[in-house]
XYZ file of C-alpha atoms in Angstrom:
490
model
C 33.082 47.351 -41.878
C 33.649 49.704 -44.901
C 32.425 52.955 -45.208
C 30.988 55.082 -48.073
C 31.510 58.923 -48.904
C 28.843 61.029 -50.674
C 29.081 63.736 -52.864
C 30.477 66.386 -50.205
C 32.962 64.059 -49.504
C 31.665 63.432 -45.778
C 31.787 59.837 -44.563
C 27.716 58.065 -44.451
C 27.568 55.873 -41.300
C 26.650 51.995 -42.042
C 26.876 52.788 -46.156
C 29.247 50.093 -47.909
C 30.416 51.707 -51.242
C 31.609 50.525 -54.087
C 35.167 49.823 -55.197
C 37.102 52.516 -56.331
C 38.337 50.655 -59.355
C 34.927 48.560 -59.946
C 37.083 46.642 -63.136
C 39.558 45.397 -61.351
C 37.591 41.938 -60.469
C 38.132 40.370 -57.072
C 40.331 37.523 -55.841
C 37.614 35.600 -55.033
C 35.238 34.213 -58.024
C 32.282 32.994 -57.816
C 33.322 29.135 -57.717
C 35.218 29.707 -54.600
C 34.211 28.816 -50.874
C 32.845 32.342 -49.633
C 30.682 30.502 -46.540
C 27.910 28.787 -48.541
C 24.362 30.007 -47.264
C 22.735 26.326 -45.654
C 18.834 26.830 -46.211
C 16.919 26.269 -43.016
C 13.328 24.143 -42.364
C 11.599 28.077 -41.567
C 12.386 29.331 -45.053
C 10.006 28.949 -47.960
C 10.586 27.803 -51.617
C 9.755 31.917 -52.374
C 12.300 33.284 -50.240
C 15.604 34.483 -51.519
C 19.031 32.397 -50.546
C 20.158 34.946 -47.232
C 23.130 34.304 -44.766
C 24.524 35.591 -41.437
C 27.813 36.199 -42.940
C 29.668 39.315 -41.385
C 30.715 42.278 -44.016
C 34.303 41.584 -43.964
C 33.542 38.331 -45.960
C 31.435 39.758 -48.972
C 32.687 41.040 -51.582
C 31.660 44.049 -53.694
C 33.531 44.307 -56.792
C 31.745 41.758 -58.875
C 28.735 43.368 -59.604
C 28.447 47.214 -60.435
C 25.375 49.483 -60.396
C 24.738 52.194 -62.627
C 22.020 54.969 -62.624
C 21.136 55.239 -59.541
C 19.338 58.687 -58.548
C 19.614 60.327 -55.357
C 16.568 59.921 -54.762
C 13.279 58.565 -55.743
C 9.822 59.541 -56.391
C 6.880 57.655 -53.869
C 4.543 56.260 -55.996
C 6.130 54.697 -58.483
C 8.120 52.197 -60.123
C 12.040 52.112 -60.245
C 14.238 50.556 -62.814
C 17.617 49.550 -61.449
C 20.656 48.837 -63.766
C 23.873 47.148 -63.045
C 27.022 45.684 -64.764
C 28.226 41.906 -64.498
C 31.907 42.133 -64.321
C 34.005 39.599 -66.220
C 34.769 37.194 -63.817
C 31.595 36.939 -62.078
C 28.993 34.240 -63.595
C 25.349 34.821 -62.575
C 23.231 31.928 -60.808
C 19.696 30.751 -61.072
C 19.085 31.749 -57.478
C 20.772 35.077 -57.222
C 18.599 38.129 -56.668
C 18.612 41.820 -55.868
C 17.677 43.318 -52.413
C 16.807 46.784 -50.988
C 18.471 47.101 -48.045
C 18.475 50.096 -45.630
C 21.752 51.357 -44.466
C 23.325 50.260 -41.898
C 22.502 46.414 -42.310
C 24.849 43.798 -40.964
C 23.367 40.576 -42.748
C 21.632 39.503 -46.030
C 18.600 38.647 -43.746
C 17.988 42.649 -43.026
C 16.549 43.024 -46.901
C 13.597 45.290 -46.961
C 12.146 44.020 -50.647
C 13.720 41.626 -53.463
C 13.441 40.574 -56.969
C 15.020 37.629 -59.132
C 17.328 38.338 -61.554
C 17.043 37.243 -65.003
C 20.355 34.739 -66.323
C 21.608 36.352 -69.528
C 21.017 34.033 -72.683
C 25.251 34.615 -73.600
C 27.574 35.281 -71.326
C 30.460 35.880 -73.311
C 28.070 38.926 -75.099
C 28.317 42.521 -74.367
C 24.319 42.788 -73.968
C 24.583 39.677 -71.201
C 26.963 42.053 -68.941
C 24.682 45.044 -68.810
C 21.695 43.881 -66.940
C 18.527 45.386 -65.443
C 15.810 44.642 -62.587
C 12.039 46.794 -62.211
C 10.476 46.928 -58.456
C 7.118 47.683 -58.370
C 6.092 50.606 -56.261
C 3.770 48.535 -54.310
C 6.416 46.946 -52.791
C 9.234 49.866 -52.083
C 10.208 51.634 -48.987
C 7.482 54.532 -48.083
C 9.623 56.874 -45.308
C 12.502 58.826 -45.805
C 15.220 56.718 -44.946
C 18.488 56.082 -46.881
C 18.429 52.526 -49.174
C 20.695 50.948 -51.016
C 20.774 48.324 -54.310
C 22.666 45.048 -53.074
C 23.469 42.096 -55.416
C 23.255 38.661 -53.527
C 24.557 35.230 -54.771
C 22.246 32.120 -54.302
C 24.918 31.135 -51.220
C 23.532 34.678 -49.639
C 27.322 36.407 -50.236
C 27.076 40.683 -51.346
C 28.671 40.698 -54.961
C 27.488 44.017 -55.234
C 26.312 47.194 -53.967
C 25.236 50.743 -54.450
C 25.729 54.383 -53.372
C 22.589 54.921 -51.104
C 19.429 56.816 -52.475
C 15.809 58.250 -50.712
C 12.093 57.876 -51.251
C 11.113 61.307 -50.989
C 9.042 64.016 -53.028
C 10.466 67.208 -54.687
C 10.270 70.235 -52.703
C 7.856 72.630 -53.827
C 9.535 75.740 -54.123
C 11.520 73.869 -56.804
C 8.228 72.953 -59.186
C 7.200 75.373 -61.665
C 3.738 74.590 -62.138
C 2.788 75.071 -66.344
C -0.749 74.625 -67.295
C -3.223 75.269 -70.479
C -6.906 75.480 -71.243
C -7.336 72.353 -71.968
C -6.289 71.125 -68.825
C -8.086 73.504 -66.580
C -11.166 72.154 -68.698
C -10.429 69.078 -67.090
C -9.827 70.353 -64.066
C -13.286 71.539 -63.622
C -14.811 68.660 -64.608
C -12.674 66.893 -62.401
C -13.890 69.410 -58.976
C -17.823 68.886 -60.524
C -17.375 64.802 -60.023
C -15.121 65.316 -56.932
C -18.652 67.641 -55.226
C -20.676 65.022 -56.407
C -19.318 62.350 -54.651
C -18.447 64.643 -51.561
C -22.683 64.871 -50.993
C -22.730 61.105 -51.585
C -20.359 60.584 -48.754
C -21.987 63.513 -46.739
C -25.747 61.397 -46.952
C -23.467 58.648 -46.045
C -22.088 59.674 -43.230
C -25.902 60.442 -41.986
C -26.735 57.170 -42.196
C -23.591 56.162 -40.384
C -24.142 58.537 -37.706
C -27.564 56.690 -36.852
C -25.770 53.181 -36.679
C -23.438 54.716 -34.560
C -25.799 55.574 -32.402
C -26.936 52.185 -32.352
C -23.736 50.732 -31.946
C -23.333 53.273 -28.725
C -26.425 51.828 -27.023
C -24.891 48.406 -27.590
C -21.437 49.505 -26.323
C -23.825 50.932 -23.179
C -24.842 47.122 -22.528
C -21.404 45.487 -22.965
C -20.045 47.827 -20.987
C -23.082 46.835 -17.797
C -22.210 43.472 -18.543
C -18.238 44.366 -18.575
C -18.614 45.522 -14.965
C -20.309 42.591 -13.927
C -17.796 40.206 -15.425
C -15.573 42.513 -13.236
C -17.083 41.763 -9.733
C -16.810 38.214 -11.150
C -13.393 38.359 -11.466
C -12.768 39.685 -8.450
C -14.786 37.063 -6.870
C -12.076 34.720 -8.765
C -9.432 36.189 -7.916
C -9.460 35.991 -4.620
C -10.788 32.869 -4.506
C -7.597 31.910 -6.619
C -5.230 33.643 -4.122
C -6.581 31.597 -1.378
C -6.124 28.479 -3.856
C -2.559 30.240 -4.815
C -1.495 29.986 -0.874
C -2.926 26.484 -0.767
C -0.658 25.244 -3.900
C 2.652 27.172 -1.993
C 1.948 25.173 1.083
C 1.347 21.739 -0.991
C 4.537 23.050 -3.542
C 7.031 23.136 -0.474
C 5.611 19.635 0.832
C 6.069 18.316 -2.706
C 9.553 20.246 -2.769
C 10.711 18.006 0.313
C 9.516 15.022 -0.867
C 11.314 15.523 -4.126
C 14.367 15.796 -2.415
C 13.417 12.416 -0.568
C 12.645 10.901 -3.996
C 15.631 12.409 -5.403
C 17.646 10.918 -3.355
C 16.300 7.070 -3.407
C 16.350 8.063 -7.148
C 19.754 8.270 -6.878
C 20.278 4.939 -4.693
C 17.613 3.205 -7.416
C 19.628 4.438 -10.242
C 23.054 2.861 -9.126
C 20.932 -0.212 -8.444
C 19.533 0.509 -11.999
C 23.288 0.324 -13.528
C 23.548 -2.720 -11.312
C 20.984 -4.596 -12.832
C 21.493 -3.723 -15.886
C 24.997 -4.890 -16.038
C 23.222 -8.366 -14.966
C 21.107 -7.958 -17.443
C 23.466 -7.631 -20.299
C 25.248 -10.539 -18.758
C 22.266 -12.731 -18.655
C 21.813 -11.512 -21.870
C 24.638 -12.444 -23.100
C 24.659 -15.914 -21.564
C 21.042 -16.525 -22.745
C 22.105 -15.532 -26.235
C 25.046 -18.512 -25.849
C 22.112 -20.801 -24.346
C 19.797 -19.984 -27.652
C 22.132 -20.190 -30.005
C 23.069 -24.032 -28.678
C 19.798 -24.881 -28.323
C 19.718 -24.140 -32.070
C 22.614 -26.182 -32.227
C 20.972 -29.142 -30.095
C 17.677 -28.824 -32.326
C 19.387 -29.335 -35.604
C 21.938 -32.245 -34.038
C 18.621 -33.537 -32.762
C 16.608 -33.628 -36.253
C 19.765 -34.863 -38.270
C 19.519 -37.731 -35.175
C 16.273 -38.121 -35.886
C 16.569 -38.241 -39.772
C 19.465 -40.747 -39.172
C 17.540 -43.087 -36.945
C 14.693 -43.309 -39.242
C 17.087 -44.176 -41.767
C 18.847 -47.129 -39.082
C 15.359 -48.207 -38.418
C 14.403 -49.074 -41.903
C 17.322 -50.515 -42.410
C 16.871 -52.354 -39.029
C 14.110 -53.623 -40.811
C 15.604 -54.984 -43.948
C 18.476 -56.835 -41.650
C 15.647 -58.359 -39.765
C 14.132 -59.534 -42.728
C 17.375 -60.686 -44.241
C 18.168 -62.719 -40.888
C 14.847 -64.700 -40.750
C 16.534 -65.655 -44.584
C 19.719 -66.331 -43.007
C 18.545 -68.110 -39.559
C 16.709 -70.464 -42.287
C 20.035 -70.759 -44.713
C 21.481 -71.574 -41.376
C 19.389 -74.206 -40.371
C 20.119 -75.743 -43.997
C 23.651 -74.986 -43.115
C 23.742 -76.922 -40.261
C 21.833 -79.912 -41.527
C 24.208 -80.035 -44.364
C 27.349 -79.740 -41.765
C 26.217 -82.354 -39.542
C 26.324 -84.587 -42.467
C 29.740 -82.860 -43.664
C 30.920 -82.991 -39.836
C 31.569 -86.877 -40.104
C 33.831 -86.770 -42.909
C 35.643 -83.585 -41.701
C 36.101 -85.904 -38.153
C 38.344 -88.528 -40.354
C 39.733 -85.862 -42.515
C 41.017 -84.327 -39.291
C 42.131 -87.607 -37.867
C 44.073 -88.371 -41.060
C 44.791 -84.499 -40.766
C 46.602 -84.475 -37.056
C 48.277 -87.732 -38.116
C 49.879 -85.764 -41.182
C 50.553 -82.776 -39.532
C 52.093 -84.882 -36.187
C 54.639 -86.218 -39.103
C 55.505 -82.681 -40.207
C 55.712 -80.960 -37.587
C 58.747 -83.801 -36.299
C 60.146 -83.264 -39.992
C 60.047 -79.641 -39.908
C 61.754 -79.976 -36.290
C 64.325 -82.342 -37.462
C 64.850 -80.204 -40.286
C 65.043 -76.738 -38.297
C 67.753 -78.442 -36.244
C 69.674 -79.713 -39.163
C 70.233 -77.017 -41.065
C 70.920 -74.811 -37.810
C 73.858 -77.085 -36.996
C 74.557 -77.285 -40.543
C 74.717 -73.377 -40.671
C 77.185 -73.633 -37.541
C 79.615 -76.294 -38.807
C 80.264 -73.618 -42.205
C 80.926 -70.789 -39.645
C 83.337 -72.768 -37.891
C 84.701 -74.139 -41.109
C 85.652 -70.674 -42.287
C 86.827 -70.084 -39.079
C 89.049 -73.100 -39.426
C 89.964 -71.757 -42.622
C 90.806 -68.706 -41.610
C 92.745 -69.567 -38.642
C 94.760 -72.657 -40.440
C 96.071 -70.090 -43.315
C 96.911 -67.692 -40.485
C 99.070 -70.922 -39.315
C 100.741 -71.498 -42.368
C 101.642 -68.307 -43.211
C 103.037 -68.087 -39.272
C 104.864 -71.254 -40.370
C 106.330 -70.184 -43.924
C 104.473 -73.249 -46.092
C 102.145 -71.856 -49.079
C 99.175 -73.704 -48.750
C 98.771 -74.826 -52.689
C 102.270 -76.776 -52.179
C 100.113 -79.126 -49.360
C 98.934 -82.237 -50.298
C 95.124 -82.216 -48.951
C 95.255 -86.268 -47.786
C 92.705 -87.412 -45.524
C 94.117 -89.158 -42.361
C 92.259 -91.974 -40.817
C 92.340 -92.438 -36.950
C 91.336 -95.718 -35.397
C 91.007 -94.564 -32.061
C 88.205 -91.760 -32.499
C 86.457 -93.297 -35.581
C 86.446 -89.209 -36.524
C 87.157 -87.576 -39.779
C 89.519 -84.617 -39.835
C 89.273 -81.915 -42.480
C 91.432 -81.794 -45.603
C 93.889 -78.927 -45.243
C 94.754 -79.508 -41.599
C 98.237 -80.816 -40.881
C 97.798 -81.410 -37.380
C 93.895 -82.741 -37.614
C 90.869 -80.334 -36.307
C 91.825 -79.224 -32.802
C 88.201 -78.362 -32.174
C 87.001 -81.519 -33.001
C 86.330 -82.730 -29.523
C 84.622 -79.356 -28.473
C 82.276 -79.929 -31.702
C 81.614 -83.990 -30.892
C 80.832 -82.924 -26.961
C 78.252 -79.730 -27.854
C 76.616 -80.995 -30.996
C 72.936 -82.310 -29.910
C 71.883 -85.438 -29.991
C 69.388 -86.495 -32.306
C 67.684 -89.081 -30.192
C 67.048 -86.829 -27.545
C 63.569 -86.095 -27.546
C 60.704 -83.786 -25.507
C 57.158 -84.678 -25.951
C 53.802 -82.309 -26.281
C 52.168 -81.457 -23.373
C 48.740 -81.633 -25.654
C 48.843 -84.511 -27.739
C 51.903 -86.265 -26.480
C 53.902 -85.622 -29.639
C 58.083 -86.267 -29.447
C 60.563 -83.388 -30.390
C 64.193 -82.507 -30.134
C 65.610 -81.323 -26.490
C 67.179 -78.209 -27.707
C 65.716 -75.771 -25.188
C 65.743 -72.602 -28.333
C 64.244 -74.936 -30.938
C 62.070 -76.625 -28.463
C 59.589 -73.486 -27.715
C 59.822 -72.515 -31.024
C 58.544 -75.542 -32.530
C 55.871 -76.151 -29.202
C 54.793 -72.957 -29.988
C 54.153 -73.885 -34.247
C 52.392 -77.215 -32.521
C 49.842 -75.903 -30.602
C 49.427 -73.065 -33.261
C 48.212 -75.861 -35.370
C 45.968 -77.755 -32.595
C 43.980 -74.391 -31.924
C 41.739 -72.315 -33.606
C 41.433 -68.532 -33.022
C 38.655 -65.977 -33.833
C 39.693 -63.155 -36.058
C 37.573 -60.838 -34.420
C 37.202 -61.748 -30.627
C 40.720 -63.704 -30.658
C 38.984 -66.418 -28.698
C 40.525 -69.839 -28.868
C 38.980 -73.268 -29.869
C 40.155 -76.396 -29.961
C 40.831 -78.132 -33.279
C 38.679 -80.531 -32.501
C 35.397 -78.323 -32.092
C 35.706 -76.560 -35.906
C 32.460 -76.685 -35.984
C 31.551 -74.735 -32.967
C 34.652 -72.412 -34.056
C 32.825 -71.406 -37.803
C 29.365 -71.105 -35.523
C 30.782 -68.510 -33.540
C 32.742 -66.783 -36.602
C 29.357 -66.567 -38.622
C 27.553 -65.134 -35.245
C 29.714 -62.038 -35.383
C 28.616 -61.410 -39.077
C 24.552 -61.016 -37.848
């Protein structure tokens, strides 16, 4: 904390003084971060912006005061005047404090006023400032004050050599007087005796209510002493209760501790349950939110079977339409059923025909299909001969050779005749051998291949089969066949 020095040069304890160069402005301005003053709930609208921040933090420089007196006269009003420096800018909410020396905090002010913002800064007049206390409000013992300048955040910018509030000695007044005045003086004493007998009849009159008040005091003071023996009366009928409560205190001591203890047991079983709880909480949350799910899979059920039973409704309708378009149906196919019968007669007839045609023809143009592979085989093989033997096969005459012994043709090209000939006469299939239908007793060709294949086409063509159900009917029973296809459609 700084100290001052007065005008003998000895140091005043707890007095902050100001700079020795007061225009040199500090490093800190008033837009910096000096620990803003927070204004607490306890203080008023009225009450100036104070802080608890230590000495070492304010700063002093930034406002100077001028004019100040050693000391002051009691009684009446004091003018203080001070100097805005050039970096400092004044606030709405700053104000100047009297503060006795030796405070520590902004908090310790003994009076305050507001000081008034200059209309222009930037103007000589603005910097050179002034504040009046009145002299109801100012220190009235003895003691040393100072003038301190406080920001609206409750940081010192400025302060003052200390002063007093004390009269002039006496020996120092030289007391000058004229007629006129001792005229008044007179007159003055006259008024002064006048209203001395005034008090002095006064005072008579007090004197007798005093004495009345006396013999009142007399009464109050019997009844005091009786409220005494009451109270004594009370009292010890209160230590007796006191004892009582100590001997019911240590029983409810011990069976604190007792309850203490099963508190302790109930509040693990507390954490316990509550775990549970936040569990079952959890789950129940899970249950909730599917029965929320259920309920709206349940009304978008129910909104879709109101919507299957009307149209339940309309099918039914339309299939009392169709059961009767059925029974036309049928009356008009029993009729139709007749002439389908010999259709289908003169139907299996054709279809015996072609299926022995197709047969025939299947095994035709299989064998014909084998005799041009072996053909180009010959080919192959018999220019693979020639060119072994050295003839060119264009020189060749291609003349066919009769045989009377086989009754065979040979192939043109072949010198020496077709040596598979006999292989081909004893595998090619005969023609007349013939397999019948187990079903209808229809005749095809032995080959054991072309055989299934061509069983299989039969009976194809002797059954009927659902589309949907893949059941099988006979040919025979079409009609039954088309009853069941159009049941599936209902």
């Amino acid at each position: 904390m700084t100290c001052g020095r007065g005008q003998t040069g000895q140091l005043v304890p707890g007095f902050l003084a100001p700079p020795l160069f007061p225009s040199v402005p500090c490093c800190c301005s008033a837009a910096a971060d000096c620990n803003p003053w927070t204004p607490t709930m306890e203080e008023t609208v009225d009450d100036p912006p104070t802080s608890a921040v230590l000495l070492d933090h304010c700063h002093f420089s930034q406002v100077i005061f001028n004019s100040v007196e050693k000391f002051y006269i009691p009684g009446g009003d004091i003018t203080c005047y001070y100097t805005l420096t050039q970096h400092f800018i004044p606030r709405r909410k700053d104000w100047i404090g009297i503060f006795r020396v030796g405070w520590k905090t902004t908090r310790e002010y003994y009076t305050f006023m507001w000081v008034t913002l200059p209309v222009d800064l930037n103007s000589e007049s603005a910097k050179q400032q002034e504040v009046q206390f009145k002299a109801y409000y100012l220190p009235k013992d003895d003691e040393y004050y100072q003038f301190c300048y406080v920001d609206q955040d409750g940081v010192v910018r400025g302060a003052s050599i200390p002063f007093q509030f004390r009269p002039e000695n006496e020996e120092d007044i030289l007391v000058v007087t004229t007629q006129s005045e001792v005229e008044e003086i007179e007159q003055h004493n006259k008024e002064l005796c006048k209203e001395n007998r005034e008090l002095k009849d006064s005072c008579v009159s007090l004197q007798k209510q005093n004495s009345d008040m006396q013999a009142t005091l007399q009464k109050k003071q019997e009844e005091l002493e009786t409220l005494k023996s009451i109270n004594k009366k009370l009292e010890q009928t209160m230590k007796e209760q006191k004892d009582c409560w100590e001997i019911e205190l240590l029983q409810l001591k011990e069976q604190n501790q007792k309850m203490s203890s099963e508190n302790e047991k109930m509040g693990v079983r507390v954490d316990q349950l509550q775990a549970q709880l936040s569990n079952q909480g959890r789950e129940m949350e899970k249950l909730v939110q599917g029965v929320q799910d259920k309920t709206e899979q349940l009304e978008h059920l129910k909104e879709e079977n109101g919507q299957l039973f009307l149209s339940l409704t309309e099918q039914r309708e339309h299939q009392k339409k169709l059961e009767q378009t059925v029974e036309e149906m049928k009356q008009k196919e029993t009729t139709a059923a007749k002439k389908q019968q010999e259709l289908t007669d003169q139907n299996m007839d054709l279809s015996k025909r072609l299926s022995e045609n197709m047969i025939i023809h299947d095994v035709l143009q299989r064998e014909k299909e084998k005799m041009e592979k072996e053909n180009d085989y010959l080919k192959r093989e018999n220019n693979r001969l020639l060119s072994y033997m050295g003839l060119d096969c264009d020189s060749l005459s291609y003349q066919v050779p009769t045989s009377n012994q086989g009754g065979t043709r040979q192939d043109p090209g072949l010198v020496f005749g077709n040596p598979y000939s006999g292989i081909q006469e004893s595998s090619a299939p005969s023609l007349l051998s013939i397999k019948k239908c187990p079903t209808c007793k229809s005749d095809f060709a032995a080959d054991v291949f072309d055989h299934n294949l061509a069983l299989e086409q039969h009976l194809q063509t002797l059954s009927l089969n659902c589309p949907i159900c893949d059941k099988t009917f006979p040919a025979k029973e079409k009609q039954i066949f088309e009853d069941h296809v159009f049941c599936h459609t209902l």
